[in-house]
PDB file of C-alpha atoms in Angstrom:
ATOM      1  CA  UNK A 188       3.497   5.801   2.423  1.00 55.00           C
ATOM      2  CA  UNK A 189      -0.279   5.311   2.330  1.00 52.00           C
ATOM      3  CA  UNK A 190      -2.178   7.113  -0.388  1.00 52.00           C
ATOM      4  CA  UNK A 191      -5.570   7.850   1.145  1.00 57.00           C
ATOM      5  CA  UNK A 192      -7.085   8.882  -2.178  1.00 62.00           C
ATOM      6  CA  UNK A 193      -7.035   5.299  -3.453  1.00 62.00           C
ATOM      7  CA  UNK A 194      -6.039   3.303  -0.328  1.00 66.00           C
ATOM      8  CA  UNK A 195      -2.759   2.042  -1.755  1.00 72.00           C
ATOM      9  CA  UNK A 196       0.311   1.151   0.278  1.00 73.00           C
ATOM     10  CA  UNK A 197       3.505   2.669  -1.117  1.00 76.00           C
ATOM     11  CA  UNK A 198       6.419   1.293   0.935  1.00 79.00           C
ATOM     12  CA  UNK A 199       9.089   2.751  -1.351  1.00 82.00           C
ATOM     13  CA  UNK A 200       7.721   6.289  -1.276  1.00 86.00           C
ATOM     14  CA  UNK A 201       9.850   8.728   0.744  1.00 90.00           C
ATOM     15  CA  UNK A 202       8.587   9.797   4.173  1.00 91.00           C
ATOM     16  CA  UNK A 203       9.152  13.271   5.566  1.00 93.00           C
ATOM     17  CA  UNK A 204      10.602  13.913   9.001  1.00 94.00           C
ATOM     18  CA  UNK A 205       7.172  15.041  10.268  1.00 94.00           C
ATOM     19  CA  UNK A 206       5.368  12.015   8.798  1.00 91.00           C
ATOM     20  CA  UNK A 207       7.919   9.650  10.321  1.00 92.00           C
ATOM     21  CA  UNK A 208       7.407  11.113  13.792  1.00 92.00           C
ATOM     22  CA  UNK A 209       3.648  10.755  13.482  1.00 91.00           C
ATOM     23  CA  UNK A 210       4.007   7.094  12.473  1.00 88.00           C
ATOM     24  CA  UNK A 211       6.429   6.371  15.303  1.00 88.00           C
ATOM     25  CA  UNK A 212       4.081   7.922  17.866  1.00 88.00           C
ATOM     26  CA  UNK A 213       1.094   6.042  16.471  1.00 88.00           C
ATOM     27  CA  UNK A 214       2.966   2.726  16.595  1.00 85.00           C
ATOM     28  CA  UNK A 215       4.244   3.366  20.135  1.00 85.00           C
ATOM     29  CA  UNK A 216       0.834   4.328  21.475  1.00 86.00           C
ATOM     30  CA  UNK A 217       2.144   7.651  22.781  1.00 84.00           C
ATOM     31  CA  UNK A 218      -0.421  10.369  22.152  1.00 83.00           C
ATOM     32  CA  UNK A 219       1.115  13.846  22.092  1.00 87.00           C
ATOM     33  CA  UNK A 220      -1.006  16.626  23.521  1.00 86.00           C
ATOM     34  CA  UNK A 221      -1.938  19.487  21.272  1.00 83.00           C
ATOM     35  CA  UNK A 222       0.920  21.947  20.886  1.00 77.00           C
ATOM     36  CA  UNK A 223       0.820  25.374  19.383  1.00 75.00           C
ATOM     37  CA  UNK A 224       4.382  26.512  19.831  1.00 78.00           C
ATOM     38  CA  UNK A 225       7.747  25.022  19.061  1.00 83.00           C
ATOM     39  CA  UNK A 226      11.293  26.300  19.157  1.00 89.00           C
ATOM     40  CA  UNK A 227      11.801  25.470  15.496  1.00 94.00           C
ATOM     41  CA  UNK A 228      11.384  28.467  13.221  1.00 94.00           C
ATOM     42  CA  UNK A 229      10.402  26.447  10.146  1.00 95.00           C
ATOM     43  CA  UNK A 230       7.514  24.527  11.747  1.00 94.00           C
ATOM     44  CA  UNK A 231       4.010  25.841  11.042  1.00 91.00           C
ATOM     45  CA  UNK A 232       2.593  26.647  14.482  1.00 89.00           C
ATOM     46  CA  UNK A 233      -0.914  25.738  13.285  1.00 89.00           C
ATOM     47  CA  UNK A 234       0.072  22.597  11.355  1.00 91.00           C
ATOM     48  CA  UNK A 235      -0.853  19.011  12.200  1.00 92.00           C
ATOM     49  CA  UNK A 236       2.807  18.158  12.730  1.00 93.00           C
ATOM     50  CA  UNK A 237       3.648  20.628  15.510  1.00 93.00           C
ATOM     51  CA  UNK A 238       2.469  18.361  18.348  1.00 93.00           C
ATOM     52  CA  UNK A 239       4.555  15.417  17.125  1.00 93.00           C
ATOM     53  CA  UNK A 240       7.670  17.504  16.583  1.00 94.00           C
ATOM     54  CA  UNK A 241       7.379  19.280  19.924  1.00 92.00           C
ATOM     55  CA  UNK A 242       6.712  16.057  21.867  1.00 91.00           C
ATOM     56  CA  UNK A 243       9.640  14.287  20.192  1.00 92.00           C
ATOM     57  CA  UNK A 244      11.892  17.247  20.927  1.00 92.00           C
ATOM     58  CA  UNK A 245      10.734  17.419  24.565  1.00 90.00           C
ATOM     59  CA  UNK A 246      11.513  13.694  24.908  1.00 89.00           C
ATOM     60  CA  UNK A 247      15.005  14.258  23.393  1.00 88.00           C
ATOM     61  CA  UNK A 248      14.096  11.873  20.570  1.00 89.00           C
ATOM     62  CA  UNK A 249      14.856  14.429  17.847  1.00 91.00           C
ATOM     63  CA  UNK A 250      16.812  17.612  17.551  1.00 90.00           C
ATOM     64  CA  UNK A 251      16.959  20.293  14.936  1.00 91.00           C
ATOM     65  CA  UNK A 252      19.541  22.000  12.815  1.00 92.00           C
ATOM     66  CA  UNK A 253      21.086  25.425  13.251  1.00 94.00           C
ATOM     67  CA  UNK A 254      21.060  27.138   9.878  1.00 94.00           C
ATOM     68  CA  UNK A 255      22.203  30.749   9.616  1.00 95.00           C
ATOM     69  CA  UNK A 256      21.686  31.168  13.363  1.00 95.00           C
ATOM     70  CA  UNK A 257      18.096  29.867  13.253  1.00 95.00           C
ATOM     71  CA  UNK A 258      16.920  26.631  14.858  1.00 95.00           C
ATOM     72  CA  UNK A 259      15.196  24.572  12.166  1.00 96.00           C
ATOM     73  CA  UNK A 260      13.581  21.144  12.075  1.00 96.00           C
ATOM     74  CA  UNK A 261      13.076  20.738   8.322  1.00 96.00           C
ATOM     75  CA  UNK A 262       9.744  18.877   8.746  1.00 95.00           C
ATOM     76  CA  UNK A 263       9.187  18.353   5.022  1.00 95.00           C
ATOM     77  CA  UNK A 264      12.656  17.016   4.277  1.00 95.00           C
ATOM     78  CA  UNK A 265      12.661  13.291   3.558  1.00 96.00           C
ATOM     79  CA  UNK A 266      13.927  11.280   6.506  1.00 93.00           C
ATOM     80  CA  UNK A 267      16.821   8.958   5.789  1.00 90.00           C
ATOM     81  CA  UNK A 268      16.980   5.382   7.058  1.00 88.00           C
ATOM     82  CA  UNK A 269      19.807   6.421   9.369  1.00 92.00           C
ATOM     83  CA  UNK A 270      17.657   9.192  10.860  1.00 91.00           C
ATOM     84  CA  UNK A 271      14.709   6.825  11.329  1.00 88.00           C
ATOM     85  CA  UNK A 272      16.993   4.319  13.067  1.00 90.00           C
ATOM     86  CA  UNK A 273      18.336   6.997  15.414  1.00 90.00           C
ATOM     87  CA  UNK A 274      14.851   8.297  16.266  1.00 88.00           C
ATOM     88  CA  UNK A 275      13.547   4.795  16.982  1.00 87.00           C
ATOM     89  CA  UNK A 276      16.608   3.981  19.127  1.00 89.00           C
ATOM     90  CA  UNK A 277      16.166   7.233  21.076  1.00 86.00           C
ATOM     91  CA  UNK A 278      12.450   6.565  21.532  1.00 81.00           C
ATOM     92  CA  UNK A 279      13.081   3.016  22.803  1.00 81.00           C
ATOM     93  CA  UNK A 280      15.490   4.361  25.420  1.00 80.00           C
ATOM     94  CA  UNK A 281      12.715   6.625  26.730  1.00 65.00           C
ATOM     95  CA  UNK A 282      10.330   3.722  27.465  1.00 56.00           C
TER      96      UNK A 282
END
């Protein structure tokens, strides 16, 4: 959405599920604590996104997918408008 290499705003560029969570937390003022573990098997335990995904999951704002018996979050999948709407609605209920 924001290209830091040349400071351009790209509102029509897709946003991943992990990026969307980070933006939602930044807008809400909620600061997730560092996290190093998550129940999702496809989330990099040392990645920047783990704390946002884990906090959102702990708050019941997001859930994952069960694929071939594994619990996945799909952090790099583009988030649809419907998913963003659901996450925001869930987050507003938590306030």
